XYZ file of N, CA and C in Angstrom:
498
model
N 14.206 12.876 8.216
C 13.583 11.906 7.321
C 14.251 10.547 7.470
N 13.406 9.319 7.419
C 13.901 8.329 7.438
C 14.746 7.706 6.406
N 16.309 7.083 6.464
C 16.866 6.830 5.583
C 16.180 5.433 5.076
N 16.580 4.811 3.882
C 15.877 4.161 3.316
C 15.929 2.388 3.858
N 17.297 2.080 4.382
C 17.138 1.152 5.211
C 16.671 0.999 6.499
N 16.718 1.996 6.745
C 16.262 2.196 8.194
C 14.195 1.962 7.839
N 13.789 2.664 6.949
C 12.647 2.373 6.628
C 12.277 0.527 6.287
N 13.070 -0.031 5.685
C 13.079 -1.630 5.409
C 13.072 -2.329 7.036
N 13.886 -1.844 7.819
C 14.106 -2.372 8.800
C 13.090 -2.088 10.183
N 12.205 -0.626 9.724
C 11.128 -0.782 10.157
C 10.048 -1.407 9.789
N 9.847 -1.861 8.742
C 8.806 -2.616 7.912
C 9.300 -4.458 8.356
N 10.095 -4.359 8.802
C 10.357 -5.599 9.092
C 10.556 -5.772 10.506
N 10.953 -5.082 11.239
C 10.397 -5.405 12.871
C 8.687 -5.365 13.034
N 8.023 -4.729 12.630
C 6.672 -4.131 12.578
C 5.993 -5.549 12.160
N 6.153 -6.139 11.004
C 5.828 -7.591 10.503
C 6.217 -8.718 11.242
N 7.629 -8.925 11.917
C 7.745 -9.664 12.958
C 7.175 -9.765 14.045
N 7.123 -8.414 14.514
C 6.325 -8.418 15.564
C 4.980 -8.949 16.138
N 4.462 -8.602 15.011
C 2.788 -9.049 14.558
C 3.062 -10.492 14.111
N 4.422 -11.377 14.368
C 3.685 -12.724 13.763
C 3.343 -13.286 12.723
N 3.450 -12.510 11.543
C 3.688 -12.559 10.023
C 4.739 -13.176 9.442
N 4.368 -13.823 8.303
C 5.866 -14.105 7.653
C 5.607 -12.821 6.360
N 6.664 -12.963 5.409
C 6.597 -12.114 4.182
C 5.961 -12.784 3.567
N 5.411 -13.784 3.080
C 4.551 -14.032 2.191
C 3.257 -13.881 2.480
N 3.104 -13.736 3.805
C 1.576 -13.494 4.320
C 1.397 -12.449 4.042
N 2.609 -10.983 4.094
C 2.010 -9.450 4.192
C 1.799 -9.529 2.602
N 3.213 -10.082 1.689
C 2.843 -10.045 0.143
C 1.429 -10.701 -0.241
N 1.089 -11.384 -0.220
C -0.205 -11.785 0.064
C -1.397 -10.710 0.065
N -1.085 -10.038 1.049
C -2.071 -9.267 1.681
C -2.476 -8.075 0.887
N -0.380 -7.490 0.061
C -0.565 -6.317 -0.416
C -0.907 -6.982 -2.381
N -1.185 -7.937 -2.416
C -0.781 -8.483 -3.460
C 0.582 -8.173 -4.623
N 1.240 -8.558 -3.867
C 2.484 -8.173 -4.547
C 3.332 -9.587 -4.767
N 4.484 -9.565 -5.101
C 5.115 -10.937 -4.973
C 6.250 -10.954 -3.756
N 6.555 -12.069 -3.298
C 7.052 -12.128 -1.991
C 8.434 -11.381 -1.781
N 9.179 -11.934 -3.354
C 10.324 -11.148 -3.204
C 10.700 -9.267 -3.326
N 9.553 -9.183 -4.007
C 9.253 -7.570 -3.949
C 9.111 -7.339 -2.644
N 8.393 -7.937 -1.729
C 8.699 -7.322 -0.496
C 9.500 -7.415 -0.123
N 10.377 -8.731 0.435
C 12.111 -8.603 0.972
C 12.921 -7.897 0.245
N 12.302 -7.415 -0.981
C 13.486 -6.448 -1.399
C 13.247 -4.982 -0.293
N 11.951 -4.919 -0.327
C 11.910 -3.125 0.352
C 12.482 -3.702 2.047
N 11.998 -5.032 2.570
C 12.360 -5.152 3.868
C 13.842 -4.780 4.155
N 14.872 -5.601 2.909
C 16.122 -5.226 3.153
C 16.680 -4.255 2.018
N 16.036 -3.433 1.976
C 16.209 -2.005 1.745
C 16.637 -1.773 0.353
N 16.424 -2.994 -0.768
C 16.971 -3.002 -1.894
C 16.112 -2.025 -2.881
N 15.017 -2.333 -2.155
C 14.246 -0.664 -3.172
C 13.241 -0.407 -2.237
N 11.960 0.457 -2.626
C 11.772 1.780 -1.724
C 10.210 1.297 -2.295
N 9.516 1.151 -1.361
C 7.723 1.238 -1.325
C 7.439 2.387 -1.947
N 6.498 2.513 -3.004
C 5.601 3.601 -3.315
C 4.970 3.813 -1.621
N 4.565 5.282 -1.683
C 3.657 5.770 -0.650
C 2.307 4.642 -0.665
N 1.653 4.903 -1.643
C 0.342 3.656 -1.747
C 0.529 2.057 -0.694
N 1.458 1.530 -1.323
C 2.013 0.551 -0.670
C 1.928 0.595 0.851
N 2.942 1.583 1.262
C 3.400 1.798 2.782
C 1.610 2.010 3.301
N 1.012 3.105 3.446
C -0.123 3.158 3.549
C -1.032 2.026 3.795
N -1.152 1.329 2.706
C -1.432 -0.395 2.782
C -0.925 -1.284 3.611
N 0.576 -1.553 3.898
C 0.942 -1.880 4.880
C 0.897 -1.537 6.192
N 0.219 0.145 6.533
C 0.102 0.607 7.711
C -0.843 -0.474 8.082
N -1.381 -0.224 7.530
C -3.150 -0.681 7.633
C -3.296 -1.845 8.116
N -2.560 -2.623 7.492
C -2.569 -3.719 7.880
C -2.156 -4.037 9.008
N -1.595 -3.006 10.049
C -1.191 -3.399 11.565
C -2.144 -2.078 12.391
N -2.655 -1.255 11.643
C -3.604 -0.749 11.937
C -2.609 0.313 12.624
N -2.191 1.172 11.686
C -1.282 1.902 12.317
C -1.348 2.990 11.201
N -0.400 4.058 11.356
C -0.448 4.831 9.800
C 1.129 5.180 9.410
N 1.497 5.635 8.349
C 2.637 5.517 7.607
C 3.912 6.563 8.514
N 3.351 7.406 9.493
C 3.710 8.319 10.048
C 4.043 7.490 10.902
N 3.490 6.609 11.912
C 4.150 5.748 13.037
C 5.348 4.747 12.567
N 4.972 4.322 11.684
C 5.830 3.197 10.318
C 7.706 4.145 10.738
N 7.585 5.705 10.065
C 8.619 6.238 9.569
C 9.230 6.400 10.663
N 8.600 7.018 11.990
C 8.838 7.381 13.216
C 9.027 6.288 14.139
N 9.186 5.023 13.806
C 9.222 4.308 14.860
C 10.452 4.282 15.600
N 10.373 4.452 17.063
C 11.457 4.333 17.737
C 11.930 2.578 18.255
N 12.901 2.021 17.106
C 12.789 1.067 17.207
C 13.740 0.088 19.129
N 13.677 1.474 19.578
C 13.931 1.285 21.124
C 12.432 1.198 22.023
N 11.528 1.019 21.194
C 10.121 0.848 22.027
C 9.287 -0.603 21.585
N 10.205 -1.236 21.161
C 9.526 -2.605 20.718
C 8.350 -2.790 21.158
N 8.259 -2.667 22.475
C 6.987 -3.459 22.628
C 5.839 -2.708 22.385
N 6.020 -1.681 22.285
C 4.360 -0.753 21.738
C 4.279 -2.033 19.745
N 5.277 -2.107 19.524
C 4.678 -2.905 18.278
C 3.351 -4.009 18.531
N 3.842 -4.850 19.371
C 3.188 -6.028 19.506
C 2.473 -6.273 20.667
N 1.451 -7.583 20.529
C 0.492 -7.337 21.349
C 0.336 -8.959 21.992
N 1.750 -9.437 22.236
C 2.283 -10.734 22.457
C 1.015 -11.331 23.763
N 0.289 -11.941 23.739
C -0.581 -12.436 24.846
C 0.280 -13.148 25.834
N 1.316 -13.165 25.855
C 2.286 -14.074 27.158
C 2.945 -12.680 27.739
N 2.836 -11.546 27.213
C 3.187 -10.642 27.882
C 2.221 -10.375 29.090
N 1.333 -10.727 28.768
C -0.092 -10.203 29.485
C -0.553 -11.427 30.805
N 0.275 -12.456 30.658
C 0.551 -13.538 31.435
C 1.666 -13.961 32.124
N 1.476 -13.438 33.200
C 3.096 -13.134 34.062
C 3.438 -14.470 34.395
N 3.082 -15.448 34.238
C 3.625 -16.430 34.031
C 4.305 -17.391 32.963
N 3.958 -16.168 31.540
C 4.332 -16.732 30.175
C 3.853 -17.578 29.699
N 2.666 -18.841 30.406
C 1.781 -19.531 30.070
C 1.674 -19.768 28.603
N 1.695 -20.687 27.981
C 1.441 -21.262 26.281
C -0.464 -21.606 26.653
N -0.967 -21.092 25.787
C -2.280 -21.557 25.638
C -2.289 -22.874 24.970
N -3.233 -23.648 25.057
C -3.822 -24.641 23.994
C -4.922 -23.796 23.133
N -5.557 -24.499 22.148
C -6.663 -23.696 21.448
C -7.692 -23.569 22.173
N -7.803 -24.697 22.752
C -9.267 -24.570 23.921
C -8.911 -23.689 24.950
N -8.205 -23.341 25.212
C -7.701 -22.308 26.448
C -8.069 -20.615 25.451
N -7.242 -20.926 24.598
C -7.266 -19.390 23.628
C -8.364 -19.407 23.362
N -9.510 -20.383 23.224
C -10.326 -19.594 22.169
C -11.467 -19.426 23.523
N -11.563 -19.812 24.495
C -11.687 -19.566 25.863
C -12.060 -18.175 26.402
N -10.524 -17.933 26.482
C -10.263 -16.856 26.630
C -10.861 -15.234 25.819
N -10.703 -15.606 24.471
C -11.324 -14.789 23.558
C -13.051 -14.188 23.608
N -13.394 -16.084 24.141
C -14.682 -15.771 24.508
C -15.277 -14.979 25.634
N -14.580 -14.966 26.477
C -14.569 -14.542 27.733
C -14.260 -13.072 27.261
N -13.488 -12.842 26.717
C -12.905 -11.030 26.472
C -14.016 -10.061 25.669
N -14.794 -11.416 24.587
C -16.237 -11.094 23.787
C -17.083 -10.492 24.980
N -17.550 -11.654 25.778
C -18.551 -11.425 26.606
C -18.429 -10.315 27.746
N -17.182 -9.640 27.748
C -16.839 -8.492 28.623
C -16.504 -7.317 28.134
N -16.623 -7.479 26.952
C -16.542 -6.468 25.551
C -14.714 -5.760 26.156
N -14.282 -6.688 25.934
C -12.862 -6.814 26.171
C -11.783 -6.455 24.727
N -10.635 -6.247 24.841
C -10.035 -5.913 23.789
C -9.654 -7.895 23.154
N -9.126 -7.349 22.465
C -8.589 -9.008 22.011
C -7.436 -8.634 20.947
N -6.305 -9.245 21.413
C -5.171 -9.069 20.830
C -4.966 -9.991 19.377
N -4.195 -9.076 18.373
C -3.714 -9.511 17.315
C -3.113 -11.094 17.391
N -2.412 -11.306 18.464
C -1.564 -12.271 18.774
C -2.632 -13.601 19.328
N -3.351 -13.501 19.953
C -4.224 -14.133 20.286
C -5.342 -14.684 19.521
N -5.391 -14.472 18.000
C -6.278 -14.982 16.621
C -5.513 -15.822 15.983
N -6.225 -17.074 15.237
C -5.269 -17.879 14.644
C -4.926 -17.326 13.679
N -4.195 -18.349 12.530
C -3.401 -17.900 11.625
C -4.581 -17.350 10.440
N -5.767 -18.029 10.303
C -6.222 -17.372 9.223
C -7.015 -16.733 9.929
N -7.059 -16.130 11.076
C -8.441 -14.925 11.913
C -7.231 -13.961 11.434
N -6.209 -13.846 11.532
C -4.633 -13.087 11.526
C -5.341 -12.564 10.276
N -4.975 -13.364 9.088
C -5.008 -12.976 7.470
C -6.475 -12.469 7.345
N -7.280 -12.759 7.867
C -8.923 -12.193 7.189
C -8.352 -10.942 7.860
N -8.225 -10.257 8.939
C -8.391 -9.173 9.476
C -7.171 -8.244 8.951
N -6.161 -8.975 8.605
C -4.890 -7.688 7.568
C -5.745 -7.219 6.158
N -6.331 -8.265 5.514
C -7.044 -8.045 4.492
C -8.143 -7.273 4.477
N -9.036 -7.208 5.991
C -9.863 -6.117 6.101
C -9.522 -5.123 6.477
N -8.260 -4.966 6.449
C -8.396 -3.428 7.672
C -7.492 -2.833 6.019
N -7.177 -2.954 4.881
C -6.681 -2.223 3.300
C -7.959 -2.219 2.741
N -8.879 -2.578 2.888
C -10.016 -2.336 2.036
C -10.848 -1.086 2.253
N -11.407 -0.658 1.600
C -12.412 0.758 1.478
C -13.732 0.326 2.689
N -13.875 1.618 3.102
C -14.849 1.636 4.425
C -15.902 1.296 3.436
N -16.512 1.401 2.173
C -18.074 1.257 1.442
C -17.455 -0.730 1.450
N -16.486 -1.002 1.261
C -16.247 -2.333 1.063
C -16.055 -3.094 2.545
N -15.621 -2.871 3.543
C -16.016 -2.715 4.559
C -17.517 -3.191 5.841
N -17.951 -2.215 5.239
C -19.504 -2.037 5.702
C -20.220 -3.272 4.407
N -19.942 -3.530 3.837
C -20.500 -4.731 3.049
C -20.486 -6.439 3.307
N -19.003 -6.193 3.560
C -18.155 -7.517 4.578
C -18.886 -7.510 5.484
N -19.181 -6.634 6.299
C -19.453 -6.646 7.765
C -21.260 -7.378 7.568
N -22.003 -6.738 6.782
C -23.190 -6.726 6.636
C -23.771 -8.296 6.155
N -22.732 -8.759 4.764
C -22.325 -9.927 4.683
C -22.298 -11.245 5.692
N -21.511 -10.685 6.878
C -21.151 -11.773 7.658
C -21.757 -11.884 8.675
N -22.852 -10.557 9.265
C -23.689 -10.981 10.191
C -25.294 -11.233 9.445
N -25.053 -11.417 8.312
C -26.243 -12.222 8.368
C -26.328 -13.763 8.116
N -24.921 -13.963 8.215
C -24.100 -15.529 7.798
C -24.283 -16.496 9.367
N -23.957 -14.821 10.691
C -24.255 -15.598 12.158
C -25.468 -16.496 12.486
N -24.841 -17.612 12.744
C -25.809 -18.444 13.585
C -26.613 -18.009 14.715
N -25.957 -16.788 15.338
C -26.372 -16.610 16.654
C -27.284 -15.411 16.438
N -27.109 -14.695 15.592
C -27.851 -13.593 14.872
C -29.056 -14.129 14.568
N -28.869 -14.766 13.683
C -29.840 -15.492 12.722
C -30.598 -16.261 13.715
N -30.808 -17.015 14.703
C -31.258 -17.195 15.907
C -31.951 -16.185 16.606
N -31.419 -15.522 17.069
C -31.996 -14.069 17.201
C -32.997 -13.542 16.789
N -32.883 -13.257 15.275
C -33.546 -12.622 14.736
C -35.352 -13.655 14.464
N -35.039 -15.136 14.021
C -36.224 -15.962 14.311
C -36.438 -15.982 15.355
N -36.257 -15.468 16.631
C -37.539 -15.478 17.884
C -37.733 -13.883 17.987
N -36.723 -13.157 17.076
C -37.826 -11.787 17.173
C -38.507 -11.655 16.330
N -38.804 -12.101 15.387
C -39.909 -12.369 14.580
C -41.010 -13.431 15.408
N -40.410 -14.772 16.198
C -41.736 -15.605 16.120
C -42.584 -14.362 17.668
N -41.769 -13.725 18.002
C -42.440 -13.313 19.014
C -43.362 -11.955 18.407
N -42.803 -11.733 18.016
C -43.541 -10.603 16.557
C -44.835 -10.576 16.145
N -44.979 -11.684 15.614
C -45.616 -12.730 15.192
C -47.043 -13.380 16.316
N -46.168 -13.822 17.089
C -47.400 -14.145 18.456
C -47.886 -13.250 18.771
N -47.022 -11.543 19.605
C -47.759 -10.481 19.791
C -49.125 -9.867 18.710
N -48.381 -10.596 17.257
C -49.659 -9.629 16.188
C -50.656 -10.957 16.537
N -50.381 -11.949 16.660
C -51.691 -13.369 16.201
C -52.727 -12.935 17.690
N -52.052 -12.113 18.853
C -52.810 -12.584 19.840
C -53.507 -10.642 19.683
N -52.849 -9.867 19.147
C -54.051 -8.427 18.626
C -55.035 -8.850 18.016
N -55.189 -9.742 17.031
C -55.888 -10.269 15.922
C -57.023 -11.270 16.587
């Protein structure tokens, strides 16, 4: 079993890793900031609920959290200069570039590679309930421009096919 600092000190490589500060994850879990640096440096102990919540938020589960072999760093993170053997710094027009390009190839797209608030919408979605979830989701593609585009020429064509039966 994991001792209890050793648990803080996984909760806090795990958050570094990902690019977080503590007020972003407190934030996230709605808690207050210093309640979390207390569990980071081991001054008290996450309810299960909590930890769970925090899995989530790196999209992981409480079992990888306890078990982490903190000699495998890099399975934490998903650093995009790792992935660039030249270590290359993006600009935004380069990153968001890139992203597009990974869309259109139905490519993965790294944590590290979203800005700071693509970062926070997606910790905040991944603790919420799958019925809450599927609502967001439903929500926001009918918000797409490109959807919504879409969907008016499959209707006007809809539309022409019935005007020219008629």
């Amino acid at each position: 079993m994991t001792k209890q600092n050793d648990l803080g000190l996984r909760m806090k490589t795990v958050r570094k890793a990902n690019r977080l500060t503590q007020q972003q994850v407190a934030d996230i879990l709605s808690i207050d900031r210093t309640t979390y640096t207390a569990y980071e440096i081991s001054k008290n102990m996450p309810d299960i609920m909590l930890l769970d919540s925090f899995a989530k938020i790196f999209s992981t589960t409480v079992d990888a959290i306890v078990n982490l072999d903190l000699k495998d760093l890099y399975k934490l993170h998903d650093d995009v200069e790792e992935y660039d053997p030249k270590g290359k710094r993006y600009t935004k027009a380069e990153r968001e570039e890139r992203i597009e390009t990974k869309l259109k190839n139905d490519d993965r797209i790294f944590l590290s590679e979203l800005n700071k608030e693509e970062k926070a919408l997606l910790a905040e979605f991944r603790v919420l309930s799958e019925k809450d979830k599927k609502k967001i989701i439903r929500s926001v593609e009918k918000k797409n421009p490109f959807r919504q585009e879409a969907e008016r020429r499959a209707k006007a064509k809809e539309e022409a096919a019935n005007a020219e039966e008629n």
